[in-house]
Short mmCIF file of C-alpha atoms and ligand atoms in Angstrom, two decimals:
data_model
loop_
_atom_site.label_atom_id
_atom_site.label_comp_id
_atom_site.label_asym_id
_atom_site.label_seq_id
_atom_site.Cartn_x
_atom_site.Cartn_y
_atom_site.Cartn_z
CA UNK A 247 -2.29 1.17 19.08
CA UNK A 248 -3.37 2.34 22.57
CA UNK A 249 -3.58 4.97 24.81
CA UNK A 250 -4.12 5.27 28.42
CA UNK A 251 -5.11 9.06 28.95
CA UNK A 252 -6.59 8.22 32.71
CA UNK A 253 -3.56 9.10 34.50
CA UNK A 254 -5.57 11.03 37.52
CA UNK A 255 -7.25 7.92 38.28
CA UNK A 256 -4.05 5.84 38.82
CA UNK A 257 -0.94 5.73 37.61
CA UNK A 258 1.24 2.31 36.68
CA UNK A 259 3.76 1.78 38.91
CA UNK A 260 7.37 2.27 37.52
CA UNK A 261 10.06 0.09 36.49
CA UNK A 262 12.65 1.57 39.27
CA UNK A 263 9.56 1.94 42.12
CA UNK A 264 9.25 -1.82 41.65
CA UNK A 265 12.89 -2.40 41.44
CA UNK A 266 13.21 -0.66 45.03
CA UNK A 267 10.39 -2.52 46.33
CA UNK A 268 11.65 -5.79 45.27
CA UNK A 269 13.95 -6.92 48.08
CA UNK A 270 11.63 -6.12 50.47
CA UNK A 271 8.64 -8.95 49.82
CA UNK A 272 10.86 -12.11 50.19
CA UNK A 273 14.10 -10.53 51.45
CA UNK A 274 14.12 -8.12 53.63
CA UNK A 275 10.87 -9.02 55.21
CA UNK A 276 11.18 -8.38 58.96
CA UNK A 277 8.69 -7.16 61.03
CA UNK A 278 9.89 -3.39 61.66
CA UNK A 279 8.29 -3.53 65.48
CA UNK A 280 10.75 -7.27 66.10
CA UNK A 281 13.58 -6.45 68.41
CA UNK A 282 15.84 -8.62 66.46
CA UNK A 283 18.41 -7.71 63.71
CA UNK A 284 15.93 -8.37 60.76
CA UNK A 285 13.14 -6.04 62.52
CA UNK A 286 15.11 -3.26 63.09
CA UNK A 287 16.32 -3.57 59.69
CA UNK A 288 13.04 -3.29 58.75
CA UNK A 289 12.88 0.03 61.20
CA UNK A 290 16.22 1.86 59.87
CA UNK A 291 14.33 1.74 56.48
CA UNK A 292 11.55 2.96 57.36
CA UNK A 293 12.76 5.98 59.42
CA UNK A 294 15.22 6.49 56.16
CA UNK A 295 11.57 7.11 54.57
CA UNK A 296 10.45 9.14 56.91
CA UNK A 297 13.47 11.58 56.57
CA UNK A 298 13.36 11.41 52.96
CA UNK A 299 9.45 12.29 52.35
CA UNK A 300 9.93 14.77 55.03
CA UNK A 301 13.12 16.09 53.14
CA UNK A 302 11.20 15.88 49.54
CA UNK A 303 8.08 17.59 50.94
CA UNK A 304 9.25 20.15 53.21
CA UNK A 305 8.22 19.36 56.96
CA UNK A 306 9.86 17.37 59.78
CA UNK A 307 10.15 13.74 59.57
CA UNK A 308 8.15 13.51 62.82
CA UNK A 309 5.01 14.80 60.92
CA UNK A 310 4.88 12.17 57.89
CA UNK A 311 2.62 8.95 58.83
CA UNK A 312 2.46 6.28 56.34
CA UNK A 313 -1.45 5.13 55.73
CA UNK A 314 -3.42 2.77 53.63
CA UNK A 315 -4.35 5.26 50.72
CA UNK A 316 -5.43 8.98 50.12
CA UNK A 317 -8.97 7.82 51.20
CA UNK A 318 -7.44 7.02 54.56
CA UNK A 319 -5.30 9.16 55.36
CA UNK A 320 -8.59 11.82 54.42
CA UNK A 321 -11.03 9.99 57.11
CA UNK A 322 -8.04 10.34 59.94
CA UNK A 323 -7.48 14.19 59.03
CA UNK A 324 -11.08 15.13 59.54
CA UNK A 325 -12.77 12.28 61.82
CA UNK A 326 -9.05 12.41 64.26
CA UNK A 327 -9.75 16.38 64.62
CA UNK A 328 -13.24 15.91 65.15
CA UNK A 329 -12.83 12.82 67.60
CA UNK A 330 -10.06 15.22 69.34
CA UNK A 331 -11.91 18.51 69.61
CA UNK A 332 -15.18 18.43 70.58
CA UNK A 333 -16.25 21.74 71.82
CA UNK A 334 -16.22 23.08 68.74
CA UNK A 335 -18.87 21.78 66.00
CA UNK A 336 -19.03 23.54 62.44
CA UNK A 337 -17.09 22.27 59.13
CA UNK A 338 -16.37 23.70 56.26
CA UNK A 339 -15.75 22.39 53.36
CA UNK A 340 -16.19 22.64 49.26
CA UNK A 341 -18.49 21.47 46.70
CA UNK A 342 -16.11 20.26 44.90
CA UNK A 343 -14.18 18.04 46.76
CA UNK A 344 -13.26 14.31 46.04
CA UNK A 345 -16.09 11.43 47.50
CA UNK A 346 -13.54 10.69 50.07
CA UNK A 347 -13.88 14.17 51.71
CA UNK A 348 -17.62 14.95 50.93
CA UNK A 349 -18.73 10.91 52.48
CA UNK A 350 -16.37 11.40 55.57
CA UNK A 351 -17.86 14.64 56.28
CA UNK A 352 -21.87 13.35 55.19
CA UNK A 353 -20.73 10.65 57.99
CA UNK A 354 -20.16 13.52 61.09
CA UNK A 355 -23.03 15.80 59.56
CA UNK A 356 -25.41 12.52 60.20
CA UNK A 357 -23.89 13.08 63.61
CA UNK A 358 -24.77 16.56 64.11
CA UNK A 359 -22.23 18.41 63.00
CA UNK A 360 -22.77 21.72 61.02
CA UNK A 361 -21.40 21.59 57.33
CA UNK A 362 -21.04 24.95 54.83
CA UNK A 363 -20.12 24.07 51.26
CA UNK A 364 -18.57 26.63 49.76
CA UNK A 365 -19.34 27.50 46.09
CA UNK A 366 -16.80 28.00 43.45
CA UNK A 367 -16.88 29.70 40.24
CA UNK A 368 -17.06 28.80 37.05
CA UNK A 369 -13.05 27.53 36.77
CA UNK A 370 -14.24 26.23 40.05
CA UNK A 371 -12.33 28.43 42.43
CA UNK A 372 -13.58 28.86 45.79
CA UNK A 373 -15.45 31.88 47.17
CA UNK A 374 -12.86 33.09 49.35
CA UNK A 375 -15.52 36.33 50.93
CA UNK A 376 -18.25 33.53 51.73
CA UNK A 377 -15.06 30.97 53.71
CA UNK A 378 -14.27 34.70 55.44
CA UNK A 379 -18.39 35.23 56.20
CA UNK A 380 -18.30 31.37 57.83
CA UNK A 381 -15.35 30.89 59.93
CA UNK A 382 -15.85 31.31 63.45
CA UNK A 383 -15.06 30.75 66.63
CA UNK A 384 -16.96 27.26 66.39
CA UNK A 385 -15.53 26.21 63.11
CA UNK A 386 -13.55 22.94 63.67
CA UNK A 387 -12.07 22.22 60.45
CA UNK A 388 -11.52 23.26 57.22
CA UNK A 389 -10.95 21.11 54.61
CA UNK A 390 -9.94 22.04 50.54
CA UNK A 391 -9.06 19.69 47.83
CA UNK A 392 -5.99 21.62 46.80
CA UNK A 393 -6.02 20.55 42.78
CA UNK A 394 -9.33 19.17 42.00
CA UNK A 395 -8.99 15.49 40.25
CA UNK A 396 -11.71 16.48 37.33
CA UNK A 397 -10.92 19.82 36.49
CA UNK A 398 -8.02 20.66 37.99
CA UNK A 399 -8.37 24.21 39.42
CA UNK A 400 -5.55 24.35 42.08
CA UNK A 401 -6.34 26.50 44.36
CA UNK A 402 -4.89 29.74 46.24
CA UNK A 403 -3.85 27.89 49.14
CA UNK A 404 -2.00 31.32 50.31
CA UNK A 405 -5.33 33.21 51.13
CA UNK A 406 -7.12 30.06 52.24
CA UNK A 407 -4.59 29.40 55.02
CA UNK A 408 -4.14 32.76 56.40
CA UNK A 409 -8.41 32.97 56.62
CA UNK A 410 -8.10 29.66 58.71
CA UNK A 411 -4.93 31.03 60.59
CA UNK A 412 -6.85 33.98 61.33
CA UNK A 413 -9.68 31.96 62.71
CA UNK A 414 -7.68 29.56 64.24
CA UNK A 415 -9.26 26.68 62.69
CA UNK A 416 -7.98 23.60 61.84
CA UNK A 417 -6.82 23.21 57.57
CA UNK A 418 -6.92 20.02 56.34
CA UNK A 419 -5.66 20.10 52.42
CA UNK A 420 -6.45 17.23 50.47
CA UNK A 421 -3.27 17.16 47.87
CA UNK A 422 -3.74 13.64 46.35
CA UNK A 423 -3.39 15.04 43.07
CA UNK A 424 -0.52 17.94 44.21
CA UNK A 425 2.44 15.24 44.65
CA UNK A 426 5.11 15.42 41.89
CA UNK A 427 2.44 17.48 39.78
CA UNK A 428 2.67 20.61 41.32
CA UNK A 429 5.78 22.63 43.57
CA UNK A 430 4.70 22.17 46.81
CA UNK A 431 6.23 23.19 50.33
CA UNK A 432 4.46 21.75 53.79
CA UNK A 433 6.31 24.52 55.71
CA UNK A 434 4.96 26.93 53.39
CA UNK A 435 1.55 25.59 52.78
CA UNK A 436 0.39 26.43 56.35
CA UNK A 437 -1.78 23.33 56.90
CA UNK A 438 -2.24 21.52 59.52
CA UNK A 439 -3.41 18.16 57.91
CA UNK A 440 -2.29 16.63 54.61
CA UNK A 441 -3.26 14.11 52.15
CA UNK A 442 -1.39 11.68 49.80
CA UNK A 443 -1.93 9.10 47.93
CA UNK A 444 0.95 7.12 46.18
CA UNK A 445 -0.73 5.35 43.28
CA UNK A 446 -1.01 9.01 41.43
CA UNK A 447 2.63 9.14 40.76
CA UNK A 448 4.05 5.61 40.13
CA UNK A 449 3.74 3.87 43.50
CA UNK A 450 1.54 1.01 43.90
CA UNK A 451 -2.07 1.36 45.31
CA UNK A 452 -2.20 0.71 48.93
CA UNK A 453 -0.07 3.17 50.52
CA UNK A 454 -0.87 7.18 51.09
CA UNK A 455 0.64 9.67 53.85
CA UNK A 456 -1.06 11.91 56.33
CA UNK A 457 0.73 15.18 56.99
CA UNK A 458 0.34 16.00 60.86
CA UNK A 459 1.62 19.46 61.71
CA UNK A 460 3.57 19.50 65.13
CA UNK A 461 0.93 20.04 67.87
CA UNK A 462 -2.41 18.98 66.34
CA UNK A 463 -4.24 17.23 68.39
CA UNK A 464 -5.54 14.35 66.22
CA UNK A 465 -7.23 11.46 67.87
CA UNK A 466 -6.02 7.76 66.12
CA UNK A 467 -8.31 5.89 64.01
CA UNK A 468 -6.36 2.46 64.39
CA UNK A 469 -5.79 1.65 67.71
CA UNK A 470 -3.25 -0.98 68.11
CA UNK A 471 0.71 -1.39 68.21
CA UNK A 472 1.32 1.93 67.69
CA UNK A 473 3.06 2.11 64.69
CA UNK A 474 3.80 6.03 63.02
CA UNK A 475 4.89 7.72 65.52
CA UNK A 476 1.85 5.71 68.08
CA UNK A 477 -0.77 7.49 66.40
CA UNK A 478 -1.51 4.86 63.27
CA UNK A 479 -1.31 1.07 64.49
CA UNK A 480 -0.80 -1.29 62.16
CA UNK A 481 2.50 -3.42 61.31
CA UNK A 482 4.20 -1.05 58.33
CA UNK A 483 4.06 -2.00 54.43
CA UNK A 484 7.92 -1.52 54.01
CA UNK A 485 7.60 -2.31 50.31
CA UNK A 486 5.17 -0.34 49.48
CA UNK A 487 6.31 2.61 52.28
CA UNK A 488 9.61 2.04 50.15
CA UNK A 489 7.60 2.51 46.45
CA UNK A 490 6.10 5.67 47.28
CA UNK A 491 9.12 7.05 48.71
CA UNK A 492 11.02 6.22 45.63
CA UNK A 493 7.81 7.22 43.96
CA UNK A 494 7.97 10.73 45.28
CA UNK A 495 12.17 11.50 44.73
CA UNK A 496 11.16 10.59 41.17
CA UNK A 497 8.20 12.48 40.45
CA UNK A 498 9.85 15.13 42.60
CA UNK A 499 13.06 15.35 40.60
CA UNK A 500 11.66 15.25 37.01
CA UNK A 501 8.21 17.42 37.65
CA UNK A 502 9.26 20.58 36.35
CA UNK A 503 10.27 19.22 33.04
CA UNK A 504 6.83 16.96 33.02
CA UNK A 505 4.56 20.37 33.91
CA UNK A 506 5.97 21.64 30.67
CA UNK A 507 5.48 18.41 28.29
CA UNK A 508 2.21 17.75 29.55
CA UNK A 509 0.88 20.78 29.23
CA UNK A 510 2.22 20.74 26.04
CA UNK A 511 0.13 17.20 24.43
CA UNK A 512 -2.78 18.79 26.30
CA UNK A 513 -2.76 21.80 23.85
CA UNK A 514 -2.15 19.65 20.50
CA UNK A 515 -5.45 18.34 21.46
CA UNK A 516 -7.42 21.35 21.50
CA UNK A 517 -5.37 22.96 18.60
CA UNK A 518 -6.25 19.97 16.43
CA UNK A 519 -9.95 20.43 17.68
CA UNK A 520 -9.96 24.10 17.15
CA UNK A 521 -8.65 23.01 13.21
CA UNK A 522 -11.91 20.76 13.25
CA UNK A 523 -13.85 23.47 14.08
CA UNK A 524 -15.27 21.29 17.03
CA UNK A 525 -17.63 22.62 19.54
CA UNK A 526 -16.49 21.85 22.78
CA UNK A 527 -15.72 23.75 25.95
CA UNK A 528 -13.17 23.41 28.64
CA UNK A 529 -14.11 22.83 32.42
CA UNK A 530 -11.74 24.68 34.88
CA UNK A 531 -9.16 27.22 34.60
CA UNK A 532 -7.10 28.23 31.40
CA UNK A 533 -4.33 25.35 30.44
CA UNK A 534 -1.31 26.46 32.82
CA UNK A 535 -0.51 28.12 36.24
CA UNK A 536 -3.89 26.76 38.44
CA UNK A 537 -4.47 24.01 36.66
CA UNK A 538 -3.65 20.49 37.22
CA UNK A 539 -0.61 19.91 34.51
CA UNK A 540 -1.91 17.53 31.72
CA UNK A 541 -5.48 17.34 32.60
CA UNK A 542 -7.65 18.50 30.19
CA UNK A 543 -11.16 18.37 31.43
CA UNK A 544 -13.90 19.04 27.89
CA UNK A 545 -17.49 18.98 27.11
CA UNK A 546 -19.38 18.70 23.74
CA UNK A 547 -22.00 19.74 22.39
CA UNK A 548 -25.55 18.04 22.12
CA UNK A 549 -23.88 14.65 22.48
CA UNK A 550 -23.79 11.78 25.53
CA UNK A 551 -20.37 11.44 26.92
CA UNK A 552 -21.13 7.41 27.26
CA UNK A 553 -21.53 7.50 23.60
CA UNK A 554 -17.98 8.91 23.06
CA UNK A 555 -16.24 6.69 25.63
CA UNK A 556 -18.23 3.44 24.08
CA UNK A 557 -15.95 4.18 20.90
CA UNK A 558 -12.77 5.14 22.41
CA UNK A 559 -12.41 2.31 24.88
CA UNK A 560 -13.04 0.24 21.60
CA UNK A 561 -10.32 1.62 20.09
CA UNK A 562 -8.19 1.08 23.39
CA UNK A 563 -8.25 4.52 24.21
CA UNK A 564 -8.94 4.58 28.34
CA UNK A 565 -10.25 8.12 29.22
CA UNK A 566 -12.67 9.41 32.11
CA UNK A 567 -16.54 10.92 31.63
CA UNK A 568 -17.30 13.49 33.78
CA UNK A 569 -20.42 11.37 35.34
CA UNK A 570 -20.81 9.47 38.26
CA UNK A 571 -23.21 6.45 37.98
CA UNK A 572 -25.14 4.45 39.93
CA UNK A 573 -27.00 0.90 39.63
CA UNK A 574 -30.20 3.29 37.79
CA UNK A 575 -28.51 6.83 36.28
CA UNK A 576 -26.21 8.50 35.17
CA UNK A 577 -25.88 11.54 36.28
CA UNK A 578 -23.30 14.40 35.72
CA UNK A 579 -20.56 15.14 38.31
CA UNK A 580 -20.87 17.08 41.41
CA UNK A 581 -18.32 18.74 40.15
CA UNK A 582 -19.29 19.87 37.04
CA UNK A 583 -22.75 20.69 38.59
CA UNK A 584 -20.87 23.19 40.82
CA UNK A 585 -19.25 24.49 38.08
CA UNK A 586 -22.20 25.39 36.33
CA UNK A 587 -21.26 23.54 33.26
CA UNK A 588 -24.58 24.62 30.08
CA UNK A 589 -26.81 21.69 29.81
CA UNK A 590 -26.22 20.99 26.29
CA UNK A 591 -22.82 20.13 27.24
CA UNK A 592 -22.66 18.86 30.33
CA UNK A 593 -23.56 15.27 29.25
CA UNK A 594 -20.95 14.65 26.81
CA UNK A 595 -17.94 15.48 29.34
CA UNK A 596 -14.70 13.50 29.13
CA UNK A 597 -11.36 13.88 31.58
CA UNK A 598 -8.17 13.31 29.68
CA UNK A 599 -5.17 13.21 31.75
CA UNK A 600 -1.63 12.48 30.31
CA UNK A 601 1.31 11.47 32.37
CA UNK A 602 4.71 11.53 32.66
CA UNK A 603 4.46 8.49 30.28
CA UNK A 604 2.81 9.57 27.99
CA UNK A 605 3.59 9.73 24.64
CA UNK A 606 3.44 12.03 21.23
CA UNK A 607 1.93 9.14 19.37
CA UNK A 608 -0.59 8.30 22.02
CA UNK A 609 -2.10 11.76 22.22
CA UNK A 610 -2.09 11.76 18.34
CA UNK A 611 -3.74 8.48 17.89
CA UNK A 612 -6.56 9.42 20.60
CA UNK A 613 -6.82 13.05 19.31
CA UNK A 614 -7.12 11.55 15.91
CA UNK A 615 -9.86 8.78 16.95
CA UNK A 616 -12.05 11.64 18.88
CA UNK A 617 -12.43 13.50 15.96
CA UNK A 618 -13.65 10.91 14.02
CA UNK A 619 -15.79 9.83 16.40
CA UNK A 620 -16.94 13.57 16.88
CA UNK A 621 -17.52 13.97 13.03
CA UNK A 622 -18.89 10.94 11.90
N1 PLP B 1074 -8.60 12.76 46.77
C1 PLP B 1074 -8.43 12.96 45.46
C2 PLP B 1074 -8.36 14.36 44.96
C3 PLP B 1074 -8.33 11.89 44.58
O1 PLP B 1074 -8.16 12.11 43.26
C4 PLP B 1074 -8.38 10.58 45.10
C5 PLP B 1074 -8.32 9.39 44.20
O2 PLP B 1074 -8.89 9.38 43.14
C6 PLP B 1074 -8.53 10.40 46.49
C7 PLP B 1074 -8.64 11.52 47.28
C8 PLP B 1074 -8.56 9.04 47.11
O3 PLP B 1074 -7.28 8.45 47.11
P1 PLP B 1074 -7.10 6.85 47.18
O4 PLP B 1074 -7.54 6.30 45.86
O5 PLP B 1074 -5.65 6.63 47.45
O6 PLP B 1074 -7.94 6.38 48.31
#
């Protein structure tokens, strides 16, 4: 028996994804920029993309632009407004936001820029008086991880837009983890920038999506053919543009159902722990509305979360700890630091996240095996 319970780190890419991307490695392989049959057969698909991700997501097809990855399409958003704007030279950000955000925006600050990082409570929420006390009239950018990838507070993008409307800064929202997990509308959002990535819902790794609301002015990272609507050169991954749009209609179509079941194996687990009488805690909000469906984000007590994961990886059980290492220590997440997490249980902290695949007897099985392992 195994089970894969890392489902925010990356997702496997499904049977009908890879059955739509098929045809388009030895096939339909034209290059969609040739000015031949086979290229702009390569071009009609794409732009079919285009309307469909625009269609699925809520915003005009002339704001989606294919990328590499989330990472990517996270370094345009901030470094193309920054490149684009420069009279203006404060950022604000979180201290809870993925390594992609934080690292882009350490890259500027080395640069000079000015960087506030908000604090968020203890479900890791964002102080919404303190982004009110630092907007100004020199604030650049804003940028929010919209469901955090650990602990899986989504945020209340409502209040957070209409502070950076008010200001009339620019909003980039990172929403990796929001696609097919979450009901989301671009029109509604009020962003001006968005992130995607397509390997957390079933499309391969290798291919994300900036959001670029009509009339930002965004300076291009990749300079080149321009490719996307001339603003991201680079000749298009058809297959894998065509995985994460199938990816998306999927996810899209099926998500409500999934918020429900997931949610669902996330509370047998701490049910079963609460018959154990286990000590643990849970990091972020209350299972449901703000949080991330089927993440389940738990410290223990007095324990060493690298002890815990030793013993479920034997047992083929693939989970996340909550620590970030590097060649000498181990050290707790950012995340959890912001959080506050106690000290006697901020060392043993594990991320479970089911998917869409996951099964009854795979939550059991791991369930079952942590408790041991807790016990013994
Ligand atoms: N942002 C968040 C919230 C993520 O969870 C991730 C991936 O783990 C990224 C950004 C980076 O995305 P990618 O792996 O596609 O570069």
């Amino acid at each position: 028996m195994k089970a894969y319970l890392d489902n925010a780190a990356t997702t496997g890419v499904s049977k009908e994804v890879f059955e739509a991307m098929k045809p388009y490695f030895m096939d339909l392989y034209g290059n969609p920029s040739s000015l031949h049959y086979k290229g702009i057969e390569a071009k009609k698909v794409i732009n079919t993309c285009h309307k469909k991700v625009a269609e699925l997501l809520g915003c005009h097809h002339t704001e989606v632009h294919f990328t590499s990855c989330g990472t990517e399409s996270i370094n345009w958003a901030i470094k193309g407004i920054a490149y684009n704007n420069k009279t203006k030279s404060e950022i604000i950000t979180t201290k809870i936001e993925h390594h992609a955000t934080l690292h882009t925006i350490e890259f500027l600050e080395k640069r000079g820029y000015i960087v506030h990082y908000l604090d968020v409570n203890e479900h890791g929420f964002i102080d919404l008086n303190q982004l009110r006390s630092l907007v100004n009239d020199n604030t650049l950018i804003v940028s929010v991880i919209m469901a955090n990838n650990e602990i899986g507070t989504i945020q209340n993008m409502k209040e957070i837009s209409d502070i950076c409307e008010e200001a009339s800064t620019y909003l980039h929202v990172d929403a990796v983890q929001v696609a097919t997990h979450v009901p989301l509308s671009l029109d509604n959002l009020n962003a001006d920038l968005v992130s995607f990535s397509g390997h957390k819902f079933h499309a391969p790794k290798g291919i994300g999506m900036l959001y670029i609301r009509k009339g930002t002015h965004i300076e291009n990272l990749l300079h080149g053919g321009q490719q996307e609507h001339n603003l991201r050169s680079g000749t298009e991954n058809v297959a894998f543009i065509v995985g994460f749009t199938k990816a998306l209609e999927l996810g899209m179509k099926s998500m409500l159902m999934n918020i429900l079941r997931q949610n669902e194996l996330i509370s047998y687990i701490v049910s079963e722990l609460d018959m154990k009488k286990i000590d643990y805690r849970i990091n972020g909000p209350k299972i449901g509305e703000n949080r991330l469906p089927g993440n389940l984000s738990i410290s223990f007590k007095d324990l060493e979360g690298s002890d815990i994961t030793y013993y479920l990886n034997k047992a083929n059980i693939f989970v996340s700890t909550g620590s970030a290492c590097d060649s000498t220590s181990i050290e707790p997440s950012h995340v959890l630091q912001a959080i506050n997490v106690p000290q006697d249980y901020i060392n043993a902290s594990l991320r479970i996240t089911v998917g869409d695949d996951t099964t009854f007897e795979e939550v059991e099985y791991a369930t079952k095996t942590l408790i041991e392992i807790l016990t013994e």
